[in-house]
Amino acid sequence: MEKQAPTPEEIAEENRRLRLLRFMVDFTISLMYQTNLTREEALEHFEKVRDFALRLFPGKELAFELIYAPRFKRVIRDIYGYH
């Protein structure tokens, strides 16, 4: 059985969720750079964004780990050094 192509509405909804996720990632990274968060607080924000992403895209843990986690890890390393 072949998988049906997504409808224009499904594509639009996925694009909306992707834009929302990108906004949250960018906003959180800006927050990390522009405020005096502790390392633990920054890690909490990372986890909250990860949870948010997985609510938007259930079952896509690997995609988050490949696409967004390296950005967060790089920012945390830039700000707080290696731990």
C-alpha positions as semicolon CSV with decimal commas, in nm:
position;residue;x (nm);y (nm);z (nm)
1;M;0,000;0,000;0,000
2;E;0,140;0,337;-0,096
3;K;0,150;0,626;0,143
4;Q;-0,071;0,917;0,041
5;A;0,088;1,252;-0,030
6;P;0,023;1,510;0,240
7;T;-0,254;1,758;0,176
8;P;-0,176;2,129;0,140
9;E;-0,331;2,180;0,485
10;E;-0,102;1,918;0,641
11;I;0,201;2,078;0,476
12;A;0,095;2,422;0,599
13;E;0,047;2,288;0,954
14;E;0,388;2,121;0,957
15;N;0,548;2,442;0,828
16;R;0,373;2,637;1,103
17;R;0,507;2,398;1,368
18;L;0,857;2,420;1,220
19;R;0,849;2,801;1,228
20;L;0,732;2,792;1,590
21;L;1,010;2,551;1,685
22;R;1,275;2,761;1,505
23;F;1,149;3,070;1,688
24;M;1,169;2,893;2,025
25;V;1,520;2,764;1,954
26;D;1,646;3,103;1,836
27;F;1,475;3,285;2,126
28;T;1,620;3,047;2,384
29;I;1,970;3,073;2,241
30;S;1,942;3,454;2,244
31;L;1,825;3,436;2,604
32;M;2,129;3,226;2,694
33;Y;2,368;3,475;2,534
34;Q;2,200;3,791;2,663
35;T;2,124;3,705;3,025
36;N;2,326;3,587;3,320
37;L;2,179;3,239;3,345
38;T;2,369;2,979;3,540
39;R;2,482;2,673;3,349
40;E;2,210;2,471;3,520
41;E;1,943;2,724;3,418
42;A;2,068;2,714;3,058
43;L;2,047;2,334;3,061
44;E;1,693;2,357;3,199
45;H;1,594;2,586;2,913
46;F;1,751;2,342;2,667
47;E;1,545;2,058;2,816
48;K;1,227;2,267;2,801
49;V;1,282;2,342;2,432
50;R;1,353;1,975;2,370
51;D;1,029;1,876;2,543
52;F;0,842;2,143;2,345
53;A;0,990;2,012;2,017
54;L;0,887;1,656;2,101
55;R;0,532;1,769;2,176
56;L;0,521;1,939;1,834
57;F;0,684;1,641;1,660
58;P;0,625;1,321;1,859
59;G;0,875;1,046;1,792
60;K;1,134;1,278;1,639
61;E;1,391;1,261;1,919
62;L;1,669;1,164;1,680
63;A;1,593;1,457;1,450
64;F;1,611;1,698;1,746
65;E;1,939;1,544;1,863
66;L;2,090;1,577;1,515
67;I;1,960;1,923;1,425
68;Y;1,912;2,133;1,739
69;A;2,104;1,971;2,024
70;P;2,447;2,049;1,870
71;R;2,354;2,418;1,849
72;F;2,256;2,427;2,215
73;K;2,564;2,233;2,321
74;R;2,787;2,471;2,126
75;V;2,622;2,776;2,287
76;I;2,651;2,629;2,636
77;R;3,016;2,540;2,572
78;D;3,083;2,893;2,436
79;I;2,929;3,061;2,740
80;Y;3,023;2,827;3,024
81;G;3,322;2,635;2,891
82;Y;3,368;2,260;2,908
83;H;3,225;2,070;3,206
